[in-house]
mmCIF file of C-alpha atoms in Angstrom:
data_model
loop_
_atom_site.group_PDB
_atom_site.id
_atom_site.type_symbol
_atom_site.label_atom_id
_atom_site.label_comp_id
_atom_site.label_asym_id
_atom_site.label_seq_id
_atom_site.Cartn_x
_atom_site.Cartn_y
_atom_site.Cartn_z
ATOM 1 C CA MET X 9 -52.024 78.109 32.596
ATOM 2 C CA THR X 10 -49.958 75.227 31.006
ATOM 3 C CA SER X 11 -50.831 74.297 27.420
ATOM 4 C CA HIS X 12 -50.539 70.537 26.512
ATOM 5 C CA PHE X 13 -49.093 69.462 23.231
ATOM 6 C CA ALA X 14 -47.632 66.043 22.045
ATOM 7 C CA VAL X 15 -46.061 64.188 19.114
ATOM 8 C CA PHE X 16 -47.728 61.068 17.972
ATOM 9 C CA GLY X 17 -45.916 58.184 16.089
ATOM 10 C CA HIS X 18 -45.033 54.558 16.136
ATOM 11 C CA PRO X 19 -42.431 54.163 17.363
ATOM 12 C CA ILE X 20 -41.807 57.474 18.981
ATOM 13 C CA ALA X 21 -39.288 57.024 21.875
ATOM 14 C CA HIS X 22 -36.459 58.410 19.771
ATOM 15 C CA SER X 23 -38.177 61.619 18.982
ATOM 16 C CA LEU X 24 -36.303 64.872 19.617
ATOM 17 C CA SER X 25 -39.450 66.936 19.348
ATOM 18 C CA PRO X 26 -40.177 67.177 23.116
ATOM 19 C CA ARG X 27 -36.577 68.503 23.600
ATOM 20 C CA ILE X 28 -36.983 70.998 20.711
ATOM 21 C CA HIS X 29 -40.373 72.293 21.756
ATOM 22 C CA ALA X 30 -39.296 72.731 25.388
ATOM 23 C CA ALA X 31 -36.423 74.785 24.332
ATOM 24 C CA TYR X 32 -38.576 76.990 22.105
ATOM 25 C CA ALA X 33 -41.095 77.410 24.926
ATOM 26 C CA ARG X 34 -38.319 78.543 27.443
ATOM 27 C CA ALA X 35 -36.919 81.060 24.979
ATOM 28 C CA ASN X 36 -40.341 82.574 24.432
ATOM 29 C CA ASP X 37 -41.660 82.424 27.981
ATOM 30 C CA ILE X 38 -44.419 80.092 26.989
ATOM 31 C CA ASP X 39 -45.757 77.474 29.604
ATOM 32 C CA LEU X 40 -46.346 74.201 27.879
ATOM 33 C CA GLU X 41 -46.073 70.472 28.431
ATOM 34 C CA TYR X 42 -44.991 68.524 25.441
ATOM 35 C CA ARG X 43 -44.706 64.774 25.406
ATOM 36 C CA ALA X 44 -44.253 61.784 23.065
ATOM 37 C CA ILE X 45 -47.268 59.372 22.667
ATOM 38 C CA ASP X 46 -46.706 56.035 20.977
ATOM 39 C CA ALA X 47 -49.832 55.369 18.870
ATOM 40 C CA ALA X 48 -50.168 52.322 16.613
ATOM 41 C CA PRO X 49 -52.306 53.151 13.594
ATOM 42 C CA GLU X 50 -55.267 51.212 14.857
ATOM 43 C CA HIS X 51 -55.264 53.094 18.129
ATOM 44 C CA PHE X 52 -54.408 56.582 16.912
ATOM 45 C CA LYS X 53 -57.793 58.001 16.541
ATOM 46 C CA ASP X 54 -58.853 56.893 20.075
ATOM 47 C CA GLN X 55 -55.627 58.114 21.691
ATOM 48 C CA LEU X 56 -55.942 61.549 19.839
ATOM 49 C CA ALA X 57 -59.461 61.873 21.129
ATOM 50 C CA SER X 58 -58.291 61.051 24.703
ATOM 51 C CA PHE X 59 -55.451 63.534 24.394
ATOM 52 C CA HIS X 60 -57.924 66.221 23.454
ATOM 53 C CA ARG X 61 -60.301 65.380 26.409
ATOM 54 C CA ASP X 62 -57.258 65.766 28.748
ATOM 55 C CA GLY X 63 -56.667 69.268 27.510
ATOM 56 C CA GLY X 64 -54.494 68.713 24.332
ATOM 57 C CA ALA X 65 -54.288 71.873 22.314
ATOM 58 C CA GLY X 66 -52.082 70.819 19.478
ATOM 59 C CA ALA X 67 -49.869 67.827 18.245
ATOM 60 C CA ASN X 68 -47.246 66.957 15.835
ATOM 61 C CA VAL X 69 -47.726 63.664 13.892
ATOM 62 C CA THR X 70 -45.001 61.467 12.423
ATOM 63 C CA LEU X 71 -44.677 58.086 10.778
ATOM 64 C CA PRO X 72 -46.868 56.204 10.075
ATOM 65 C CA LEU X 73 -49.755 58.444 11.051
ATOM 66 C CA LYS X 74 -49.635 61.438 8.739
ATOM 67 C CA LEU X 75 -52.232 60.314 6.246
ATOM 68 C CA GLN X 76 -54.617 59.288 9.097
ATOM 69 C CA ALA X 77 -54.206 62.643 10.702
ATOM 70 C CA TYR X 78 -55.261 64.314 7.399
ATOM 71 C CA GLY X 79 -58.520 62.459 7.467
ATOM 72 C CA TYR X 80 -59.302 63.532 11.035
ATOM 73 C CA CYS X 81 -59.207 67.259 10.160
ATOM 74 C CA THR X 82 -62.148 69.579 9.775
ATOM 75 C CA GLU X 83 -59.956 72.320 8.353
ATOM 76 C CA LEU X 84 -56.788 72.076 6.310
ATOM 77 C CA SER X 85 -54.063 74.588 5.458
ATOM 78 C CA ALA X 86 -53.083 75.120 1.822
ATOM 79 C CA ALA X 87 -49.779 73.225 2.550
ATOM 80 C CA ALA X 88 -51.688 70.310 3.956
ATOM 81 C CA GLN X 89 -54.047 70.141 1.143
ATOM 82 C CA ARG X 90 -51.314 70.048 -1.521
ATOM 83 C CA ALA X 91 -49.312 67.431 0.474
ATOM 84 C CA GLY X 92 -52.260 65.251 1.217
ATOM 85 C CA THR X 93 -50.793 64.578 4.654
ATOM 86 C CA VAL X 94 -50.701 66.406 8.025
ATOM 87 C CA ASN X 95 -47.861 66.556 10.536
ATOM 88 C CA THR X 96 -49.298 69.413 12.684
ATOM 89 C CA LEU X 97 -52.737 69.563 14.403
ATOM 90 C CA ARG X 98 -54.312 72.438 16.266
ATOM 91 C CA ARG X 99 -57.604 72.114 18.234
ATOM 92 C CA SER X 100 -60.340 74.672 17.742
ATOM 93 C CA ALA X 101 -64.032 74.691 18.546
ATOM 94 C CA GLY X 102 -64.930 72.972 15.275
ATOM 95 C CA GLY X 103 -62.368 70.094 15.488
ATOM 96 C CA TRP X 104 -58.759 69.648 14.453
ATOM 97 C CA SER X 105 -57.001 72.042 11.912
ATOM 98 C CA GLY X 106 -54.299 70.413 10.020
ATOM 99 C CA HIS X 107 -51.155 71.778 8.650
ATOM 100 C CA ASN X 108 -47.957 70.348 6.988
ATOM 101 C CA THR X 109 -44.718 71.975 7.968
ATOM 102 C CA ASP X 110 -42.213 69.604 6.422
ATOM 103 C CA GLY X 111 -41.712 71.286 3.139
ATOM 104 C CA ALA X 112 -41.190 74.761 4.596
ATOM 105 C CA GLY X 113 -38.745 73.206 7.148
ATOM 106 C CA LEU X 114 -36.760 71.620 4.422
ATOM 107 C CA ILE X 115 -36.511 74.755 2.352
ATOM 108 C CA ARG X 116 -35.438 76.841 5.186
ATOM 109 C CA ASP X 117 -32.746 74.408 6.174
ATOM 110 C CA LEU X 118 -31.381 74.160 2.519
ATOM 111 C CA THR X 119 -31.580 77.845 1.574
ATOM 112 C CA GLU X 120 -30.834 79.658 4.907
ATOM 113 C CA ARG X 121 -28.687 77.289 6.961
ATOM 114 C CA HIS X 122 -26.885 75.759 4.031
ATOM 115 C CA SER X 123 -26.985 78.731 1.635
ATOM 116 C CA LEU X 124 -28.205 76.563 -1.272
ATOM 117 C CA ASP X 125 -29.862 78.330 -4.357
ATOM 118 C CA LEU X 126 -32.377 75.830 -5.542
ATOM 119 C CA ARG X 127 -33.248 77.671 -8.753
ATOM 120 C CA ASP X 128 -32.612 75.778 -12.021
ATOM 121 C CA ARG X 129 -31.348 72.613 -10.297
ATOM 122 C CA ARG X 130 -32.051 69.191 -11.752
ATOM 123 C CA THR X 131 -33.411 67.203 -8.837
ATOM 124 C CA LEU X 132 -34.041 63.567 -7.952
ATOM 125 C CA LEU X 133 -36.599 62.763 -5.390
ATOM 126 C CA LEU X 134 -36.246 59.157 -4.089
ATOM 127 C CA GLY X 135 -39.661 57.953 -2.658
ATOM 128 C CA ALA X 136 -43.235 58.837 -3.298
ATOM 129 C CA GLY X 137 -44.893 58.286 0.055
ATOM 130 C CA GLY X 138 -45.863 60.780 2.698
ATOM 131 C CA ALA X 139 -42.419 62.180 3.303
ATOM 132 C CA ALA X 140 -42.045 62.845 -0.461
ATOM 133 C CA ARG X 141 -45.488 64.396 -0.669
ATOM 134 C CA GLY X 142 -44.741 66.702 2.180
ATOM 135 C CA VAL X 143 -41.736 68.317 0.425
ATOM 136 C CA LEU X 144 -42.723 68.151 -3.094
ATOM 137 C CA TRP X 145 -44.615 71.384 -3.718
ATOM 138 C CA PRO X 146 -42.266 73.557 -1.724
ATOM 139 C CA LEU X 147 -39.401 72.170 -3.831
ATOM 140 C CA LEU X 148 -41.156 73.044 -6.934
ATOM 141 C CA ASP X 149 -42.049 76.450 -5.628
ATOM 142 C CA SER X 150 -38.361 77.084 -5.146
ATOM 143 C CA GLY X 151 -37.618 77.202 -8.826
ATOM 144 C CA LEU X 152 -36.143 73.687 -9.666
ATOM 145 C CA ARG X 153 -35.566 73.226 -13.393
ATOM 146 C CA GLU X 154 -36.585 69.635 -13.254
ATOM 147 C CA LEU X 155 -37.814 66.990 -10.758
ATOM 148 C CA VAL X 156 -37.456 63.355 -11.270
ATOM 149 C CA ILE X 157 -39.403 61.121 -8.855
ATOM 150 C CA CYS X 158 -38.264 57.577 -8.546
ATOM 151 C CA ASN X 159 -39.935 55.002 -6.205
ATOM 152 C CA ARG X 160 -39.563 51.221 -6.020
ATOM 153 C CA THR X 161 -43.308 50.969 -6.783
ATOM 154 C CA ALA X 162 -43.484 52.794 -9.974
ATOM 155 C CA GLU X 163 -47.224 53.307 -9.924
ATOM 156 C CA THR X 164 -46.977 55.281 -6.684
ATOM 157 C CA ALA X 165 -44.538 57.676 -8.290
ATOM 158 C CA ASP X 166 -46.637 58.075 -11.352
ATOM 159 C CA ARG X 167 -49.703 59.024 -9.123
ATOM 160 C CA LEU X 168 -47.573 61.647 -7.391
ATOM 161 C CA ALA X 169 -46.236 63.114 -10.547
ATOM 162 C CA ASP X 170 -49.744 63.138 -12.057
ATOM 163 C CA SER X 171 -51.081 65.061 -9.090
ATOM 164 C CA VAL X 172 -48.725 67.907 -9.844
ATOM 165 C CA GLY X 173 -49.877 68.305 -13.467
ATOM 166 C CA ASP X 174 -46.619 69.757 -14.696
ATOM 167 C CA PRO X 175 -45.276 67.153 -17.230
ATOM 168 C CA ALA X 176 -42.748 69.517 -18.714
ATOM 169 C CA ARG X 177 -40.959 69.800 -15.232
ATOM 170 C CA VAL X 178 -41.966 66.652 -13.284
ATOM 171 C CA HIS X 179 -41.101 63.141 -14.449
ATOM 172 C CA THR X 180 -40.880 59.636 -13.112
ATOM 173 C CA ARG X 181 -38.311 57.024 -13.796
ATOM 174 C CA TYR X 182 -37.998 53.310 -12.934
ATOM 175 C CA TRP X 183 -35.660 52.484 -10.057
ATOM 176 C CA ASP X 184 -33.679 49.954 -12.060
ATOM 177 C CA ASP X 185 -33.083 52.676 -14.774
ATOM 178 C CA LEU X 186 -31.467 55.207 -12.644
ATOM 179 C CA ALA X 187 -27.962 54.401 -13.984
ATOM 180 C CA GLN X 188 -29.058 55.707 -17.437
ATOM 181 C CA GLN X 189 -30.523 59.038 -16.066
ATOM 182 C CA GLY X 190 -27.434 61.099 -15.975
ATOM 183 C CA SER X 191 -26.392 63.344 -12.981
ATOM 184 C CA PHE X 192 -28.423 65.510 -10.591
ATOM 185 C CA ASP X 193 -27.633 68.741 -8.761
ATOM 186 C CA LEU X 194 -29.934 67.784 -5.762
ATOM 187 C CA ILE X 195 -30.738 64.305 -4.588
ATOM 188 C CA ILE X 196 -33.332 63.969 -1.760
ATOM 189 C CA ASN X 197 -33.908 60.651 -0.002
ATOM 190 C CA ALA X 198 -37.447 60.428 1.155
ATOM 191 C CA THR X 199 -37.499 56.600 1.479
ATOM 192 C CA SER X 200 -37.296 54.574 4.505
ATOM 193 C CA ALA X 201 -34.213 52.725 3.267
ATOM 194 C CA GLY X 202 -32.022 53.852 6.186
ATOM 195 C CA HIS X 203 -34.381 52.579 8.848
ATOM 196 C CA GLY X 204 -33.332 48.909 8.098
ATOM 197 C CA ASP X 205 -29.934 47.232 8.411
ATOM 198 C CA GLY X 206 -28.948 47.291 4.731
ATOM 199 C CA ALA X 207 -26.457 49.674 3.041
ATOM 200 C CA PHE X 208 -27.815 52.363 0.692
ATOM 201 C CA SER X 209 -26.676 51.669 -2.841
ATOM 202 C CA LEU X 210 -27.313 53.486 -6.117
ATOM 203 C CA PRO X 211 -25.065 54.426 -9.034
ATOM 204 C CA PHE X 212 -22.431 57.103 -8.185
ATOM 205 C CA SER X 213 -23.137 58.554 -11.663
ATOM 206 C CA LEU X 214 -26.215 60.174 -10.297
ATOM 207 C CA ILE X 215 -24.142 62.699 -8.316
ATOM 208 C CA GLY X 216 -23.188 65.728 -10.349
ATOM 209 C CA ALA X 217 -20.148 67.948 -9.660
ATOM 210 C CA ARG X 218 -22.081 70.442 -7.503
ATOM 211 C CA ALA X 219 -24.573 67.941 -6.097
ATOM 212 C CA THR X 220 -26.060 68.199 -2.707
ATOM 213 C CA CYS X 221 -27.409 64.941 -1.196
ATOM 214 C CA TYR X 222 -30.076 65.304 1.578
ATOM 215 C CA ASP X 223 -31.762 62.672 3.615
ATOM 216 C CA LEU X 224 -35.087 63.694 5.213
ATOM 217 C CA SER X 225 -34.147 61.451 8.148
ATOM 218 C CA TYR X 226 -31.486 62.147 10.650
ATOM 219 C CA GLY X 227 -29.142 60.144 13.003
ATOM 220 C CA ASN X 228 -28.824 56.450 12.435
ATOM 221 C CA ALA X 229 -31.633 56.412 9.828
ATOM 222 C CA ALA X 230 -29.672 58.768 7.570
ATOM 223 C CA ARG X 231 -26.174 57.167 7.919
ATOM 224 C CA SER X 232 -26.181 54.805 5.154
ATOM 225 C CA PHE X 233 -27.411 57.459 2.558
ATOM 226 C CA ILE X 234 -24.831 60.000 3.802
ATOM 227 C CA ALA X 235 -22.100 57.433 3.572
ATOM 228 C CA TRP X 236 -23.183 56.699 -0.087
ATOM 229 C CA ALA X 237 -23.171 60.367 -0.970
ATOM 230 C CA ARG X 238 -19.780 60.975 0.716
ATOM 231 C CA ALA X 239 -18.304 57.949 -1.067
ATOM 232 C CA ALA X 240 -19.404 59.432 -4.454
ATOM 233 C CA ASN X 241 -17.744 62.798 -3.563
ATOM 234 C CA ALA X 242 -21.033 64.857 -3.331
ATOM 235 C CA ALA X 243 -20.384 68.509 -2.651
ATOM 236 C CA GLN X 244 -22.676 68.315 0.437
ATOM 237 C CA ALA X 245 -24.012 65.297 2.253
ATOM 238 C CA LEU X 246 -26.689 66.420 4.706
ATOM 239 C CA ASP X 247 -29.206 64.731 7.107
ATOM 240 C CA GLY X 248 -32.465 65.974 8.070
ATOM 241 C CA LEU X 249 -31.761 67.304 11.569
ATOM 242 C CA GLY X 250 -32.002 70.908 10.372
ATOM 243 C CA MET X 251 -35.262 70.210 8.615
ATOM 244 C CA LEU X 252 -36.655 68.708 11.917
ATOM 245 C CA VAL X 253 -35.778 71.857 13.789
ATOM 246 C CA GLU X 254 -37.110 74.149 11.282
ATOM 247 C CA GLN X 255 -40.439 72.358 10.764
ATOM 248 C CA ALA X 256 -40.906 72.288 14.481
ATOM 249 C CA ALA X 257 -40.415 76.043 14.509
ATOM 250 C CA GLU X 258 -43.136 76.331 11.842
ATOM 251 C CA SER X 259 -45.453 74.111 14.094
ATOM 252 C CA PHE X 260 -44.628 76.264 17.053
ATOM 253 C CA GLU X 261 -45.681 79.294 15.120
ATOM 254 C CA PHE X 262 -48.873 77.671 13.952
ATOM 255 C CA TRP X 263 -49.812 77.114 17.582
ATOM 256 C CA HIS X 264 -48.431 80.111 19.405
ATOM 257 C CA GLY X 265 -48.283 82.899 16.844
ATOM 258 C CA VAL X 266 -44.491 83.459 17.261
ATOM 259 C CA ARG X 267 -41.620 81.850 15.235
ATOM 260 C CA PRO X 268 -38.720 80.838 17.529
ATOM 261 C CA GLU X 269 -35.029 81.362 16.754
ATOM 262 C CA THR X 270 -33.690 77.991 15.656
ATOM 263 C CA GLU X 271 -29.952 78.204 15.320
ATOM 264 C CA ALA X 272 -29.033 77.641 19.008
ATOM 265 C CA VAL X 273 -31.239 74.568 19.235
ATOM 266 C CA TYR X 274 -29.868 73.185 16.037
ATOM 267 C CA ALA X 275 -26.265 73.751 17.200
ATOM 268 C CA GLN X 276 -26.921 71.913 20.516
ATOM 269 C CA LEU X 277 -28.549 68.945 18.816
ATOM 270 C CA ARG X 278 -25.831 68.745 16.243
ATOM 271 C CA ALA X 279 -23.119 68.935 18.980
ATOM 272 C CA SER X 280 -24.947 66.136 20.790
ATOM 273 C CA PHE X 281 -24.977 63.935 17.642
ATOM 274 C CA LEU X 282 -21.325 64.555 17.053
ATOM 275 C CA SER X 283 -20.475 63.665 20.739
ATOM 276 C CA ASP X 284 -22.483 60.383 20.507
ATOM 277 C CA ALA X 285 -20.660 59.472 17.324
ATOM 278 C CA ALA X 286 -17.292 59.977 18.996
ATOM 279 C CA ASP X 287 -18.067 57.745 21.958
#
């Protein structure tokens, strides 16, 4: 019997999730249908209810709906509670169970695919919205020495830092003061800056000698940040394609009880991106 799954977002036509989950399903002999559903925030609740009535068993949720999804859940995983947002839903008799797989996906990509030891790293997290909240706790759990949160709206960064309750390790800084903050070993872009047309611009002094720069977005949305990091001679400049593949695997396991192998899917998608760039 075919299981029905979907990814909700606005916009969503660009999403690679249907392709990724179809590959995972084939590799694990699971019969599923997975589609993308464009849902504006004001229509998301009704569309999610309709999806369930039509047999929907689970869903991924992306921008700008993760906070709304959190509010629709009757049960939340520990990861979702800490993040305060949900990117994965599973239907049960009591309603929607919510989970957040973003942080786990990021850590797997950094530590396993890119062999990065996160312990004792001085880290700069750019942004304090849902994307940042999704990765904050797993980053701290990985053993970072210091985490500096910087957001264009300083009050939002302060609230996020206060929610952690670790002032010895987690600090906030004003965006305009970044040039005076020294260098970092890891810089993570969790802002939506790359989704516009402007170039990403920050002081090159932020990038330490062994720095890894990582954009949670991928494709065109990550290009301006990656270009900035490469221009500043970062040791590694990475986009979030690997995180996408890994968080999808975490969602797949949440639904089906088996964690798929990810490397072949990642390699195929990366090759596709490189081919598109060459055209």
